[in-house]
Amino acid sequence: MERAYLATCPGEKRIPTDSICRMETAVKETAVATPGKPFLMRLGIGLFALGMVAVLAVFIMFAAGLENLPVWLSAAAGIITPLGLGLGIIALVHEARRKN
């Protein structure tokens, strides 16, 4: 009786098909799920996204011809965006140092 082999490229070792079922992974799977992003990172991402929406709103309103934009919108675009970016970078550095 002839054994069936998995088709491989020329020059490669031929693999019997019955051995594929017995192969095990080299990496052990962990039962514990990896934790999510830290709170500071999520806060930074949220603030940055909110600030980018404010920046987009300012650009659209300015392109539409509005001259007297609300001060709170301009302040949100100028303060919340870099604040979110800064918090994200701080959280990233903190996480990298904690792993080392």
JSON list of C-alpha atoms in Angstrom, two decimals:
[
{"chain": "A", "resi": 1, "resn": "MET", "atom": "CA", "xyz": [0.00, 0.00, 0.00]},
{"chain": "A", "resi": 2, "resn": "GLU", "atom": "CA", "xyz": [1.41, 3.39, -1.01]},
{"chain": "A", "resi": 3, "resn": "ARG", "atom": "CA", "xyz": [1.31, 6.32, 1.43]},
{"chain": "A", "resi": 4, "resn": "ALA", "atom": "CA", "xyz": [-0.23, 9.63, 0.40]},
{"chain": "A", "resi": 5, "resn": "TYR", "atom": "CA", "xyz": [2.05, 12.66, 0.57]},
{"chain": "A", "resi": 6, "resn": "LEU", "atom": "CA", "xyz": [1.31, 16.36, 0.81]},
{"chain": "A", "resi": 7, "resn": "ALA", "atom": "CA", "xyz": [2.25, 18.21, -2.37]},
{"chain": "A", "resi": 8, "resn": "THR", "atom": "CA", "xyz": [5.32, 20.37, -1.81]},
{"chain": "A", "resi": 9, "resn": "CYS", "atom": "CA", "xyz": [7.61, 22.43, -3.99]},
{"chain": "A", "resi": 10, "resn": "PRO", "atom": "CA", "xyz": [10.42, 20.67, -5.85]},
{"chain": "A", "resi": 11, "resn": "GLY", "atom": "CA", "xyz": [13.40, 20.03, -3.60]},
{"chain": "A", "resi": 12, "resn": "GLU", "atom": "CA", "xyz": [11.41, 20.17, -0.35]},
{"chain": "A", "resi": 13, "resn": "LYS", "atom": "CA", "xyz": [10.89, 17.28, 2.00]},
{"chain": "A", "resi": 14, "resn": "ARG", "atom": "CA", "xyz": [7.73, 15.31, 1.31]},
{"chain": "A", "resi": 15, "resn": "ILE", "atom": "CA", "xyz": [5.28, 15.21, 4.23]},
{"chain": "A", "resi": 16, "resn": "PRO", "atom": "CA", "xyz": [3.02, 12.19, 4.72]},
{"chain": "A", "resi": 17, "resn": "THR", "atom": "CA", "xyz": [-0.61, 13.31, 4.99]},
{"chain": "A", "resi": 18, "resn": "ASP", "atom": "CA", "xyz": [-1.31, 11.08, 7.99]},
{"chain": "A", "resi": 19, "resn": "SER", "atom": "CA", "xyz": [1.32, 12.93, 10.03]},
{"chain": "A", "resi": 20, "resn": "ILE", "atom": "CA", "xyz": [-0.45, 16.27, 9.60]},
{"chain": "A", "resi": 21, "resn": "CYS", "atom": "CA", "xyz": [-3.17, 15.21, 12.03]},
{"chain": "A", "resi": 22, "resn": "ARG", "atom": "CA", "xyz": [-0.56, 14.46, 14.70]},
{"chain": "A", "resi": 23, "resn": "MET", "atom": "CA", "xyz": [1.33, 17.75, 14.41]},
{"chain": "A", "resi": 24, "resn": "GLU", "atom": "CA", "xyz": [1.21, 20.00, 17.43]},
{"chain": "A", "resi": 25, "resn": "THR", "atom": "CA", "xyz": [1.86, 23.70, 17.63]},
{"chain": "A", "resi": 26, "resn": "ALA", "atom": "CA", "xyz": [5.21, 24.83, 18.96]},
{"chain": "A", "resi": 27, "resn": "VAL", "atom": "CA", "xyz": [3.64, 27.78, 20.76]},
{"chain": "A", "resi": 28, "resn": "LYS", "atom": "CA", "xyz": [1.55, 26.98, 23.79]},
{"chain": "A", "resi": 29, "resn": "GLU", "atom": "CA", "xyz": [-1.76, 28.77, 23.86]},
{"chain": "A", "resi": 30, "resn": "THR", "atom": "CA", "xyz": [-2.47, 30.64, 27.05]},
{"chain": "A", "resi": 31, "resn": "ALA", "atom": "CA", "xyz": [-5.85, 30.37, 28.65]},
{"chain": "A", "resi": 32, "resn": "VAL", "atom": "CA", "xyz": [-5.67, 33.89, 30.05]},
{"chain": "A", "resi": 33, "resn": "ALA", "atom": "CA", "xyz": [-6.69, 36.60, 27.61]},
{"chain": "A", "resi": 34, "resn": "THR", "atom": "CA", "xyz": [-4.31, 39.50, 27.23]},
{"chain": "A", "resi": 35, "resn": "PRO", "atom": "CA", "xyz": [-5.50, 42.56, 29.09]},
{"chain": "A", "resi": 36, "resn": "GLY", "atom": "CA", "xyz": [-6.84, 45.50, 27.12]},
{"chain": "A", "resi": 37, "resn": "LYS", "atom": "CA", "xyz": [-5.24, 48.87, 26.70]},
{"chain": "A", "resi": 38, "resn": "PRO", "atom": "CA", "xyz": [-4.53, 50.80, 29.89]},
{"chain": "A", "resi": 39, "resn": "PHE", "atom": "CA", "xyz": [-7.07, 53.39, 30.99]},
{"chain": "A", "resi": 40, "resn": "LEU", "atom": "CA", "xyz": [-4.70, 56.28, 30.25]},
{"chain": "A", "resi": 41, "resn": "MET", "atom": "CA", "xyz": [-4.22, 55.01, 26.69]},
{"chain": "A", "resi": 42, "resn": "ARG", "atom": "CA", "xyz": [-7.97, 54.72, 26.12]},
{"chain": "A", "resi": 43, "resn": "LEU", "atom": "CA", "xyz": [-8.48, 58.21, 27.53]},
{"chain": "A", "resi": 44, "resn": "GLY", "atom": "CA", "xyz": [-5.75, 59.60, 25.27]},
{"chain": "A", "resi": 45, "resn": "ILE", "atom": "CA", "xyz": [-7.22, 57.92, 22.18]},
{"chain": "A", "resi": 46, "resn": "GLY", "atom": "CA", "xyz": [-10.69, 59.22, 23.02]},
{"chain": "A", "resi": 47, "resn": "LEU", "atom": "CA", "xyz": [-9.51, 62.78, 23.63]},
{"chain": "A", "resi": 48, "resn": "PHE", "atom": "CA", "xyz": [-7.42, 62.77, 20.47]},
{"chain": "A", "resi": 49, "resn": "ALA", "atom": "CA", "xyz": [-10.36, 61.53, 18.40]},
{"chain": "A", "resi": 50, "resn": "LEU", "atom": "CA", "xyz": [-12.65, 64.16, 19.94]},
{"chain": "A", "resi": 51, "resn": "GLY", "atom": "CA", "xyz": [-10.08, 66.86, 19.22]},
{"chain": "A", "resi": 52, "resn": "MET", "atom": "CA", "xyz": [-9.73, 65.70, 15.60]},
{"chain": "A", "resi": 53, "resn": "VAL", "atom": "CA", "xyz": [-13.50, 65.93, 15.19]},
{"chain": "A", "resi": 54, "resn": "ALA", "atom": "CA", "xyz": [-13.30, 69.50, 16.52]},
{"chain": "A", "resi": 55, "resn": "VAL", "atom": "CA", "xyz": [-10.46, 70.31, 14.09]},
{"chain": "A", "resi": 56, "resn": "LEU", "atom": "CA", "xyz": [-12.48, 68.87, 11.22]},
{"chain": "A", "resi": 57, "resn": "ALA", "atom": "CA", "xyz": [-15.53, 70.89, 12.28]},
{"chain": "A", "resi": 58, "resn": "VAL", "atom": "CA", "xyz": [-13.45, 74.09, 12.38]},
{"chain": "A", "resi": 59, "resn": "PHE", "atom": "CA", "xyz": [-12.06, 73.44, 8.89]},
{"chain": "A", "resi": 60, "resn": "ILE", "atom": "CA", "xyz": [-15.49, 72.67, 7.45]},
{"chain": "A", "resi": 61, "resn": "MET", "atom": "CA", "xyz": [-17.06, 75.74, 9.03]},
{"chain": "A", "resi": 62, "resn": "PHE", "atom": "CA", "xyz": [-14.19, 77.93, 7.83]},
{"chain": "A", "resi": 63, "resn": "ALA", "atom": "CA", "xyz": [-14.43, 76.50, 4.31]},
{"chain": "A", "resi": 64, "resn": "ALA", "atom": "CA", "xyz": [-18.18, 77.16, 4.35]},
{"chain": "A", "resi": 65, "resn": "GLY", "atom": "CA", "xyz": [-17.45, 80.86, 4.84]},
{"chain": "A", "resi": 66, "resn": "LEU", "atom": "CA", "xyz": [-18.18, 81.27, 8.53]},
{"chain": "A", "resi": 67, "resn": "GLU", "atom": "CA", "xyz": [-15.86, 83.81, 10.12]},
{"chain": "A", "resi": 68, "resn": "ASN", "atom": "CA", "xyz": [-16.94, 84.02, 13.75]},
{"chain": "A", "resi": 69, "resn": "LEU", "atom": "CA", "xyz": [-16.37, 80.47, 14.92]},
{"chain": "A", "resi": 70, "resn": "PRO", "atom": "CA", "xyz": [-17.32, 79.53, 18.48]},
{"chain": "A", "resi": 71, "resn": "VAL", "atom": "CA", "xyz": [-14.46, 80.01, 20.89]},
{"chain": "A", "resi": 72, "resn": "TRP", "atom": "CA", "xyz": [-15.16, 76.72, 22.65]},
{"chain": "A", "resi": 73, "resn": "LEU", "atom": "CA", "xyz": [-14.82, 74.85, 19.35]},
{"chain": "A", "resi": 74, "resn": "SER", "atom": "CA", "xyz": [-11.50, 76.49, 18.51]},
{"chain": "A", "resi": 75, "resn": "ALA", "atom": "CA", "xyz": [-10.27, 75.87, 22.06]},
{"chain": "A", "resi": 76, "resn": "ALA", "atom": "CA", "xyz": [-11.32, 72.22, 21.86]},
{"chain": "A", "resi": 77, "resn": "ALA", "atom": "CA", "xyz": [-9.49, 71.82, 18.57]},
{"chain": "A", "resi": 78, "resn": "GLY", "atom": "CA", "xyz": [-6.35, 73.47, 19.94]},
{"chain": "A", "resi": 79, "resn": "ILE", "atom": "CA", "xyz": [-6.26, 71.93, 23.41]},
{"chain": "A", "resi": 80, "resn": "ILE", "atom": "CA", "xyz": [-7.97, 68.53, 23.37]},
{"chain": "A", "resi": 81, "resn": "THR", "atom": "CA", "xyz": [-6.07, 67.15, 20.36]},
{"chain": "A", "resi": 82, "resn": "PRO", "atom": "CA", "xyz": [-2.54, 67.66, 21.73]},
{"chain": "A", "resi": 83, "resn": "LEU", "atom": "CA", "xyz": [-3.72, 66.68, 25.22]},
{"chain": "A", "resi": 84, "resn": "GLY", "atom": "CA", "xyz": [-4.97, 63.34, 23.88]},
{"chain": "A", "resi": 85, "resn": "LEU", "atom": "CA", "xyz": [-1.76, 62.82, 21.92]},
{"chain": "A", "resi": 86, "resn": "GLY", "atom": "CA", "xyz": [0.32, 63.58, 25.00]},
{"chain": "A", "resi": 87, "resn": "LEU", "atom": "CA", "xyz": [-1.66, 61.21, 27.20]},
{"chain": "A", "resi": 88, "resn": "GLY", "atom": "CA", "xyz": [-1.32, 58.48, 24.59]},
{"chain": "A", "resi": 89, "resn": "ILE", "atom": "CA", "xyz": [2.44, 58.91, 24.39]},
{"chain": "A", "resi": 90, "resn": "ILE", "atom": "CA", "xyz": [2.78, 58.97, 28.19]},
{"chain": "A", "resi": 91, "resn": "ALA", "atom": "CA", "xyz": [0.72, 55.77, 28.45]},
{"chain": "A", "resi": 92, "resn": "LEU", "atom": "CA", "xyz": [2.83, 54.13, 25.73]},
{"chain": "A", "resi": 93, "resn": "VAL", "atom": "CA", "xyz": [6.12, 55.01, 27.46]},
{"chain": "A", "resi": 94, "resn": "HIS", "atom": "CA", "xyz": [4.73, 53.90, 30.83]},
{"chain": "A", "resi": 95, "resn": "GLU", "atom": "CA", "xyz": [3.63, 50.54, 29.39]},
{"chain": "A", "resi": 96, "resn": "ALA", "atom": "CA", "xyz": [7.00, 49.99, 27.68]},
{"chain": "A", "resi": 97, "resn": "ARG", "atom": "CA", "xyz": [8.90, 50.71, 30.90]},
{"chain": "A", "resi": 98, "resn": "ARG", "atom": "CA", "xyz": [6.62, 48.43, 32.90]},
{"chain": "A", "resi": 99, "resn": "LYS", "atom": "CA", "xyz": [7.34, 45.51, 30.54]},
{"chain": "A", "resi": 100, "resn": "ASN", "atom": "CA", "xyz": [11.11, 45.92, 30.97]}
]
